[in-house]
PDB file of C-alpha atoms in Angstrom:
ATOM      1  CA  MET A   1     175.976 193.390 195.519  1.00  0.00           C
ATOM      2  CA  THR A   2     174.999 196.901 196.545  1.00  0.00           C
ATOM      3  CA  ASP A   3     172.352 197.061 193.814  1.00  0.00           C
ATOM      4  CA  ILE A   4     170.601 193.812 194.608  1.00  0.00           C
ATOM      5  CA  VAL A   5     167.472 195.627 195.778  1.00  0.00           C
ATOM      6  CA  GLN A   6     166.975 196.925 192.245  1.00  0.00           C
ATOM      7  CA  ARG A   7     166.711 193.393 190.894  1.00  0.00           C
ATOM      8  CA  ALA A   8     163.389 193.060 192.639  1.00  0.00           C
ATOM      9  CA  GLY A   9     162.069 194.809 189.545  1.00  0.00           C
ATOM     10  CA  HIS A  10     162.506 191.551 187.638  1.00  0.00           C
ATOM     11  CA  ALA A  11     159.655 190.218 189.733  1.00  0.00           C
ATOM     12  CA  GLY A  12     157.124 192.486 188.053  1.00  0.00           C
ATOM     13  CA  THR A  13     155.118 189.538 186.727  1.00  0.00           C
ATOM     14  CA  LEU A  14     155.045 187.734 190.064  1.00  0.00           C
ATOM     15  CA  ALA A  15     152.172 187.570 192.481  1.00  0.00           C
ATOM     16  CA  PRO A  16     152.233 190.511 194.956  1.00  0.00           C
ATOM     17  CA  GLU A  17     153.115 188.255 197.908  1.00  0.00           C
ATOM     18  CA  ARG A  18     156.106 186.768 196.109  1.00  0.00           C
ATOM     19  CA  GLN A  19     157.212 190.229 195.004  1.00  0.00           C
ATOM     20  CA  ARG A  20     157.121 191.339 198.630  1.00  0.00           C
ATOM     21  CA  VAL A  21     159.191 188.361 199.813  1.00  0.00           C
ATOM     22  CA  LEU A  22     161.757 188.878 197.048  1.00  0.00           C
ATOM     23  CA  ARG A  23     161.984 192.633 197.679  1.00  0.00           C
ATOM     24  CA  ASN A  24     162.343 192.214 201.450  1.00  0.00           C
ATOM     25  CA  THR A  25     164.917 189.472 200.972  1.00  0.00           C
ATOM     26  CA  TYR A  26     167.126 191.620 198.749  1.00  0.00           C
ATOM     27  CA  ALA A  27     166.797 194.583 201.111  1.00  0.00           C
ATOM     28  CA  LEU A  28     167.753 192.551 204.180  1.00  0.00           C
ATOM     29  CA  LEU A  29     170.569 190.861 202.274  1.00  0.00           C
ATOM     30  CA  ALA A  30     172.009 194.257 201.337  1.00  0.00           C
ATOM     31  CA  LEU A  31     171.727 195.358 204.975  1.00  0.00           C
ATOM     32  CA  SER A  32     173.529 192.203 206.118  1.00  0.00           C
ATOM     33  CA  LEU A  33     176.689 193.376 204.366  1.00  0.00           C
ATOM     34  CA  VAL A  34     177.134 196.132 206.950  1.00  0.00           C
ATOM     35  CA  PRO A  35     177.635 193.892 210.027  1.00  0.00           C
ATOM     36  CA  THR A  36     179.692 191.476 207.915  1.00  0.00           C
ATOM     37  CA  VAL A  37     182.162 194.207 206.968  1.00  0.00           C
ATOM     38  CA  ALA A  38     182.138 195.519 210.553  1.00  0.00           C
ATOM     39  CA  GLY A  39     182.837 192.054 211.937  1.00  0.00           C
ATOM     40  CA  THR A  40     185.689 191.501 209.484  1.00  0.00           C
ATOM     41  CA  TRP A  41     187.244 194.868 210.333  1.00  0.00           C
ATOM     42  CA  LEU A  42     186.941 194.242 214.068  1.00  0.00           C
ATOM     43  CA  GLY A  43     188.412 190.761 213.741  1.00  0.00           C
ATOM     44  CA  ILE A  44     191.485 192.160 211.999  1.00  0.00           C
ATOM     45  CA  ALA A  45     191.817 195.280 214.172  1.00  0.00           C
ATOM     46  CA  SER A  46     191.526 193.314 217.421  1.00  0.00           C
ATOM     47  CA  GLY A  47     193.906 190.560 216.359  1.00  0.00           C
ATOM     48  CA  LEU A  48     191.151 187.948 216.581  1.00  0.00           C
ATOM     49  CA  ASN A  49     192.076 186.793 213.082  1.00  0.00           C
ATOM     50  CA  THR A  50     195.559 185.901 214.339  1.00  0.00           C
ATOM     51  CA  TRP A  51     194.115 183.975 217.275  1.00  0.00           C
ATOM     52  CA  LEU A  52     191.783 182.078 214.957  1.00  0.00           C
ATOM     53  CA  GLY A  53     194.668 181.305 212.633  1.00  0.00           C
ATOM     54  CA  SER A  54     196.774 179.889 215.467  1.00  0.00           C
ATOM     55  CA  SER A  55     194.647 176.750 215.626  1.00  0.00           C
ATOM     56  CA  ILE A  56     192.550 175.656 212.668  1.00  0.00           C
ATOM     57  CA  TRP A  57     190.691 173.110 214.799  1.00  0.00           C
ATOM     58  CA  LEU A  58     189.785 175.713 217.409  1.00  0.00           C
ATOM     59  CA  SER A  59     188.663 177.993 214.577  1.00  0.00           C
ATOM     60  CA  LEU A  60     186.444 175.234 213.166  1.00  0.00           C
ATOM     61  CA  LEU A  61     184.963 174.510 216.588  1.00  0.00           C
ATOM     62  CA  VAL A  62     184.091 178.168 217.166  1.00  0.00           C
ATOM     63  CA  PHE A  63     182.744 178.520 213.638  1.00  0.00           C
ATOM     64  CA  PHE A  64     180.480 175.475 213.600  1.00  0.00           C
ATOM     65  CA  GLY A  65     179.313 175.980 217.171  1.00  0.00           C
ATOM     66  CA  GLY A  66     178.459 179.640 216.642  1.00  0.00           C
ATOM     67  CA  ALA A  67     176.999 179.182 213.166  1.00  0.00           C
ATOM     68  CA  PHE A  68     174.650 176.348 214.082  1.00  0.00           C
ATOM     69  CA  ALA A  69     173.490 178.175 217.224  1.00  0.00           C
ATOM     70  CA  PHE A  70     172.679 181.316 215.234  1.00  0.00           C
ATOM     71  CA  ILE A  71     170.982 179.409 212.425  1.00  0.00           C
ATOM     72  CA  TRP A  72     168.829 177.507 214.912  1.00  0.00           C
ATOM     73  CA  GLY A  73     167.824 180.761 216.604  1.00  0.00           C
ATOM     74  CA  ILE A  74     167.083 182.504 213.309  1.00  0.00           C
ATOM     75  CA  GLN A  75     164.862 179.711 212.036  1.00  0.00           C
ATOM     76  CA  ARG A  76     163.056 179.449 215.345  1.00  0.00           C
ATOM     77  CA  ASN A  77     162.275 183.189 215.299  1.00  0.00           C
ATOM     78  CA  ARG A  78     161.902 183.719 211.563  1.00  0.00           C
ATOM     79  CA  ASP A  79     158.375 185.062 211.944  1.00  0.00           C
ATOM     80  CA  SER A  80     159.329 187.850 214.353  1.00  0.00           C
ATOM     81  CA  GLY A  81     161.563 190.881 214.541  1.00  0.00           C
ATOM     82  CA  LEU A  82     163.956 188.897 216.730  1.00  0.00           C
ATOM     83  CA  GLY A  83     164.751 186.800 213.681  1.00  0.00           C
ATOM     84  CA  VAL A  84     166.072 189.890 211.892  1.00  0.00           C
ATOM     85  CA  VAL A  85     168.194 190.846 214.919  1.00  0.00           C
ATOM     86  CA  LEU A  86     169.631 187.340 215.122  1.00  0.00           C
ATOM     87  CA  LEU A  87     170.298 187.317 211.391  1.00  0.00           C
ATOM     88  CA  LEU A  88     172.280 190.556 211.590  1.00  0.00           C
ATOM     89  CA  GLY A  89     174.117 189.175 214.628  1.00  0.00           C
ATOM     90  CA  PHE A  90     174.921 186.076 212.599  1.00  0.00           C
ATOM     91  CA  THR A  91     176.326 188.123 209.727  1.00  0.00           C
ATOM     92  CA  PHE A  92     178.523 190.022 212.205  1.00  0.00           C
ATOM     93  CA  PHE A  93     179.748 186.683 213.568  1.00  0.00           C
ATOM     94  CA  MET A  94     180.470 185.476 210.031  1.00  0.00           C
ATOM     95  CA  GLY A  95     182.460 188.654 209.440  1.00  0.00           C
ATOM     96  CA  LEU A  96     184.560 187.840 212.501  1.00  0.00           C
ATOM     97  CA  MET A  97     185.168 184.334 211.156  1.00  0.00           C
ATOM     98  CA  LEU A  98     186.030 185.737 207.735  1.00  0.00           C
ATOM     99  CA  SER A  99     188.670 188.025 209.230  1.00  0.00           C
ATOM    100  CA  ARG A 100     191.224 185.205 209.357  1.00  0.00           C
ATOM    101  CA  LEU A 101     191.110 184.706 205.582  1.00  0.00           C
ATOM    102  CA  VAL A 102     190.803 188.403 204.724  1.00  0.00           C
ATOM    103  CA  GLY A 103     193.638 189.273 207.109  1.00  0.00           C
ATOM    104  CA  ALA A 104     195.891 186.665 205.465  1.00  0.00           C
ATOM    105  CA  ILE A 105     195.071 187.960 201.984  1.00  0.00           C
ATOM    106  CA  LEU A 106     195.602 191.591 202.990  1.00  0.00           C
ATOM    107  CA  GLY A 107     199.062 190.553 204.171  1.00  0.00           C
ATOM    108  CA  MET A 108     199.982 189.879 200.544  1.00  0.00           C
ATOM    109  CA  LYS A 109     201.448 192.657 198.416  1.00  0.00           C
ATOM    110  CA  ASN A 110     198.323 192.892 196.249  1.00  0.00           C
ATOM    111  CA  GLY A 111     195.926 191.819 198.980  1.00  0.00           C
ATOM    112  CA  ALA A 112     193.533 194.774 198.758  1.00  0.00           C
ATOM    113  CA  ASP A 113     193.133 194.229 195.010  1.00  0.00           C
ATOM    114  CA  LEU A 114     192.433 190.530 195.565  1.00  0.00           C
ATOM    115  CA  VAL A 115     189.727 191.290 198.121  1.00  0.00           C
ATOM    116  CA  MET A 116     188.038 193.795 195.787  1.00  0.00           C
ATOM    117  CA  THR A 117     188.313 191.367 192.858  1.00  0.00           C
ATOM    118  CA  ALA A 118     186.691 188.613 194.917  1.00  0.00           C
ATOM    119  CA  PHE A 119     183.925 191.001 195.987  1.00  0.00           C
ATOM    120  CA  GLY A 120     183.323 192.107 192.411  1.00  0.00           C
ATOM    121  CA  GLY A 121     183.343 188.511 191.177  1.00  0.00           C
ATOM    122  CA  THR A 122     180.832 187.534 193.851  1.00  0.00           C
ATOM    123  CA  ALA A 123     178.577 190.421 192.845  1.00  0.00           C
ATOM    124  CA  VAL A 124     178.685 189.366 189.186  1.00  0.00           C
ATOM    125  CA  ILE A 125     177.957 185.717 190.002  1.00  0.00           C
ATOM    126  CA  PHE A 126     175.155 186.680 192.372  1.00  0.00           C
ATOM    127  CA  ALA A 127     173.548 189.050 189.855  1.00  0.00           C
ATOM    128  CA  ALA A 128     173.734 186.486 187.041  1.00  0.00           C
ATOM    129  CA  MET A 129     172.387 183.546 189.050  1.00  0.00           C
ATOM    130  CA  ALA A 130     169.706 185.627 190.800  1.00  0.00           C
ATOM    131  CA  THR A 131     168.512 186.941 187.448  1.00  0.00           C
ATOM    132  CA  LEU A 132     168.333 183.412 186.059  1.00  0.00           C
ATOM    133  CA  GLY A 133     166.489 182.290 189.163  1.00  0.00           C
ATOM    134  CA  THR A 134     163.928 185.044 188.611  1.00  0.00           C
ATOM    135  CA  VAL A 135     163.521 184.539 184.861  1.00  0.00           C
ATOM    136  CA  ILE A 136     163.217 180.743 185.013  1.00  0.00           C
ATOM    137  CA  LYS A 137     159.675 180.258 186.221  1.00  0.00           C
ATOM    138  CA  ARG A 138     159.938 176.452 186.315  1.00  0.00           C
ATOM    139  CA  ASP A 139     160.128 174.977 189.808  1.00  0.00           C
ATOM    140  CA  LEU A 140     163.709 173.793 190.458  1.00  0.00           C
ATOM    141  CA  SER A 141     162.918 172.037 193.743  1.00  0.00           C
ATOM    142  CA  GLY A 142     164.316 168.769 192.400  1.00  0.00           C
ATOM    143  CA  LEU A 143     167.739 170.401 192.186  1.00  0.00           C
ATOM    144  CA  GLY A 144     167.798 170.938 195.943  1.00  0.00           C
ATOM    145  CA  LYS A 145     168.699 167.389 196.978  1.00  0.00           C
ATOM    146  CA  PHE A 146     171.653 167.272 194.591  1.00  0.00           C
ATOM    147  CA  LEU A 147     172.954 170.614 195.800  1.00  0.00           C
ATOM    148  CA  PHE A 148     172.532 169.498 199.414  1.00  0.00           C
ATOM    149  CA  ILE A 149     174.605 166.381 198.733  1.00  0.00           C
ATOM    150  CA  GLY A 150     177.185 168.568 197.001  1.00  0.00           C
ATOM    151  CA  ALA A 151     177.348 170.872 200.034  1.00  0.00           C
ATOM    152  CA  LEU A 152     177.921 167.869 202.311  1.00  0.00           C
ATOM    153  CA  VAL A 153     180.728 166.670 200.034  1.00  0.00           C
ATOM    154  CA  VAL A 154     182.289 170.140 200.197  1.00  0.00           C
ATOM    155  CA  MET A 155     182.066 170.223 203.995  1.00  0.00           C
ATOM    156  CA  ILE A 156     183.567 166.758 204.441  1.00  0.00           C
ATOM    157  CA  GLY A 157     186.204 167.423 201.788  1.00  0.00           C
ATOM    158  CA  ALA A 158     187.205 170.718 203.411  1.00  0.00           C
ATOM    159  CA  VAL A 159     187.804 169.019 206.763  1.00  0.00           C
ATOM    160  CA  ALA A 160     189.699 166.197 205.027  1.00  0.00           C
ATOM    161  CA  ALA A 161     191.866 168.707 203.157  1.00  0.00           C
ATOM    162  CA  ILE A 162     192.835 170.352 206.446  1.00  0.00           C
ATOM    163  CA  PHE A 163     193.660 167.010 208.041  1.00  0.00           C
ATOM    164  CA  LEU A 164     195.522 165.551 205.021  1.00  0.00           C
ATOM    165  CA  GLN A 165     197.281 168.805 204.067  1.00  0.00           C
ATOM    166  CA  MET A 166     196.826 168.116 200.345  1.00  0.00           C
ATOM    167  CA  PRO A 167     196.973 171.309 198.213  1.00  0.00           C
ATOM    168  CA  ALA A 168     195.380 169.585 195.209  1.00  0.00           C
ATOM    169  CA  LEU A 169     192.418 168.461 197.306  1.00  0.00           C
ATOM    170  CA  THR A 170     192.046 171.952 198.761  1.00  0.00           C
ATOM    171  CA  LEU A 171     191.994 173.454 195.267  1.00  0.00           C
ATOM    172  CA  ALA A 172     189.412 170.923 194.072  1.00  0.00           C
ATOM    173  CA  ILE A 173     187.169 171.568 197.086  1.00  0.00           C
ATOM    174  CA  LEU A 174     187.339 175.347 196.560  1.00  0.00           C
ATOM    175  CA  VAL A 175     186.337 175.006 192.898  1.00  0.00           C
ATOM    176  CA  LEU A 176     183.513 172.620 193.833  1.00  0.00           C
ATOM    177  CA  CYS A 177     182.356 174.969 196.593  1.00  0.00           C
ATOM    178  CA  LEU A 178     182.281 177.878 194.145  1.00  0.00           C
ATOM    179  CA  GLY A 179     180.169 175.886 191.692  1.00  0.00           C
ATOM    180  CA  ILE A 180     177.792 174.407 194.275  1.00  0.00           C
ATOM    181  CA  PHE A 181     176.972 177.670 196.033  1.00  0.00           C
ATOM    182  CA  SER A 182     176.683 179.607 192.779  1.00  0.00           C
ATOM    183  CA  ALA A 183     174.015 177.074 191.795  1.00  0.00           C
ATOM    184  CA  PHE A 184     172.448 177.460 195.235  1.00  0.00           C
ATOM    185  CA  ILE A 185     171.857 181.168 194.477  1.00  0.00           C
ATOM    186  CA  LEU A 186     169.871 180.156 191.399  1.00  0.00           C
ATOM    187  CA  TYR A 187     167.959 177.563 193.394  1.00  0.00           C
ATOM    188  CA  ASP A 188     167.171 179.768 196.396  1.00  0.00           C
ATOM    189  CA  VAL A 189     165.948 182.701 194.297  1.00  0.00           C
ATOM    190  CA  ASN A 190     163.837 180.306 192.228  1.00  0.00           C
ATOM    191  CA  GLN A 191     162.280 178.987 195.433  1.00  0.00           C
ATOM    192  CA  ILE A 192     161.032 182.496 196.220  1.00  0.00           C
ATOM    193  CA  VAL A 193     159.784 183.088 192.667  1.00  0.00           C
ATOM    194  CA  THR A 194     157.860 179.794 192.542  1.00  0.00           C
ATOM    195  CA  GLY A 195     156.471 180.122 196.070  1.00  0.00           C
ATOM    196  CA  GLY A 196     158.584 177.414 197.662  1.00  0.00           C
ATOM    197  CA  GLU A 197     160.003 179.919 200.155  1.00  0.00           C
ATOM    198  CA  THR A 198     157.603 182.446 201.649  1.00  0.00           C
ATOM    199  CA  ASN A 199     159.616 183.784 204.596  1.00  0.00           C
ATOM    200  CA  TYR A 200     162.049 186.568 203.739  1.00  0.00           C
ATOM    201  CA  ILE A 201     164.223 185.989 206.825  1.00  0.00           C
ATOM    202  CA  SER A 202     164.820 182.342 205.927  1.00  0.00           C
ATOM    203  CA  ALA A 203     165.338 183.333 202.296  1.00  0.00           C
ATOM    204  CA  THR A 204     167.901 185.969 203.292  1.00  0.00           C
ATOM    205  CA  LEU A 205     169.761 183.478 205.471  1.00  0.00           C
ATOM    206  CA  ALA A 206     170.001 181.022 202.579  1.00  0.00           C
ATOM    207  CA  LEU A 207     171.181 183.610 200.058  1.00  0.00           C
ATOM    208  CA  TYR A 208     173.634 185.120 202.538  1.00  0.00           C
ATOM    209  CA  LEU A 209     175.271 181.733 203.085  1.00  0.00           C
ATOM    210  CA  ASP A 210     175.400 181.211 199.316  1.00  0.00           C
ATOM    211  CA  ALA A 211     177.102 184.555 198.707  1.00  0.00           C
ATOM    212  CA  PHE A 212     179.426 184.110 201.694  1.00  0.00           C
ATOM    213  CA  ASN A 213     180.688 180.770 200.406  1.00  0.00           C
ATOM    214  CA  VAL A 214     181.102 182.081 196.861  1.00  0.00           C
ATOM    215  CA  PHE A 215     183.139 185.038 198.139  1.00  0.00           C
ATOM    216  CA  GLN A 216     185.248 182.900 200.459  1.00  0.00           C
ATOM    217  CA  SER A 217     185.979 180.390 197.689  1.00  0.00           C
ATOM    218  CA  LEU A 218     186.865 183.099 195.163  1.00  0.00           C
ATOM    219  CA  LEU A 219     189.123 184.907 197.617  1.00  0.00           C
ATOM    220  CA  SER A 220     190.902 181.689 198.576  1.00  0.00           C
ATOM    221  CA  LEU A 221     191.430 180.746 194.911  1.00  0.00           C
ATOM    222  CA  LEU A 222     192.760 184.219 194.105  1.00  0.00           C
ATOM    223  CA  GLY A 223     195.080 184.018 197.093  1.00  0.00           C
ATOM    224  CA  ILE A 224     196.427 180.648 195.966  1.00  0.00           C
ATOM    225  CA  ALA A 225     196.901 181.873 192.393  1.00  0.00           C
ATOM    226  CA  SER A 226     198.644 185.041 193.545  1.00  0.00           C
ATOM    227  CA  GLY A 227     200.873 183.078 195.887  1.00  0.00           C
ATOM    228  CA  ASP A 228     202.053 180.957 192.984  1.00  0.00           C
ATOM    229  CA  ASP A 229     203.197 184.014 191.015  1.00  0.00           C
TER     230      ASP A 229
END
């Protein structure tokens, strides 16, 4: 994902305003990786990942409470510099939350390789879907409601999988999550290209969440597959 800024070149045929939004979105998205990595490292180094792993329900409470508060603040201040600050704070928070999963994977014998594979896979998926979203000039707004319903199904299914402790359901939800948020990348980039999204802070938030969920799903699936070896 480190070269995502370069993909703004695909927008050469777009109106200048849409080019600017797309370019700024990719730049801010690339920058958001820094606090995410820092938050993940701090979560592991401080032992926060172990504390989060001690109670899945406490972890969910902290995650949803913090995430919704940040998202509300970002959207409320999306037209000011404070929105950027809050967005970077949010990505740091998401890194902290991610530390529980990354810490568990790194505890495996091939954990570092799994993390890098998940990162590389996320980069490939993001590049492919973002390119499609840029090339396809047709407005894909109608796809949004179906993806939103799919995201709700994933959220409800994830909570149910935790409560029911059903490995098959967990696997199915992870695969569905990977597919839904990969499609969301296509949709969100297309929204910028067609003028449906004109604020680069909101656009970055959407694409960050897409990439975060793709990475988390891939890493979890790789961890499950490796654990079965």
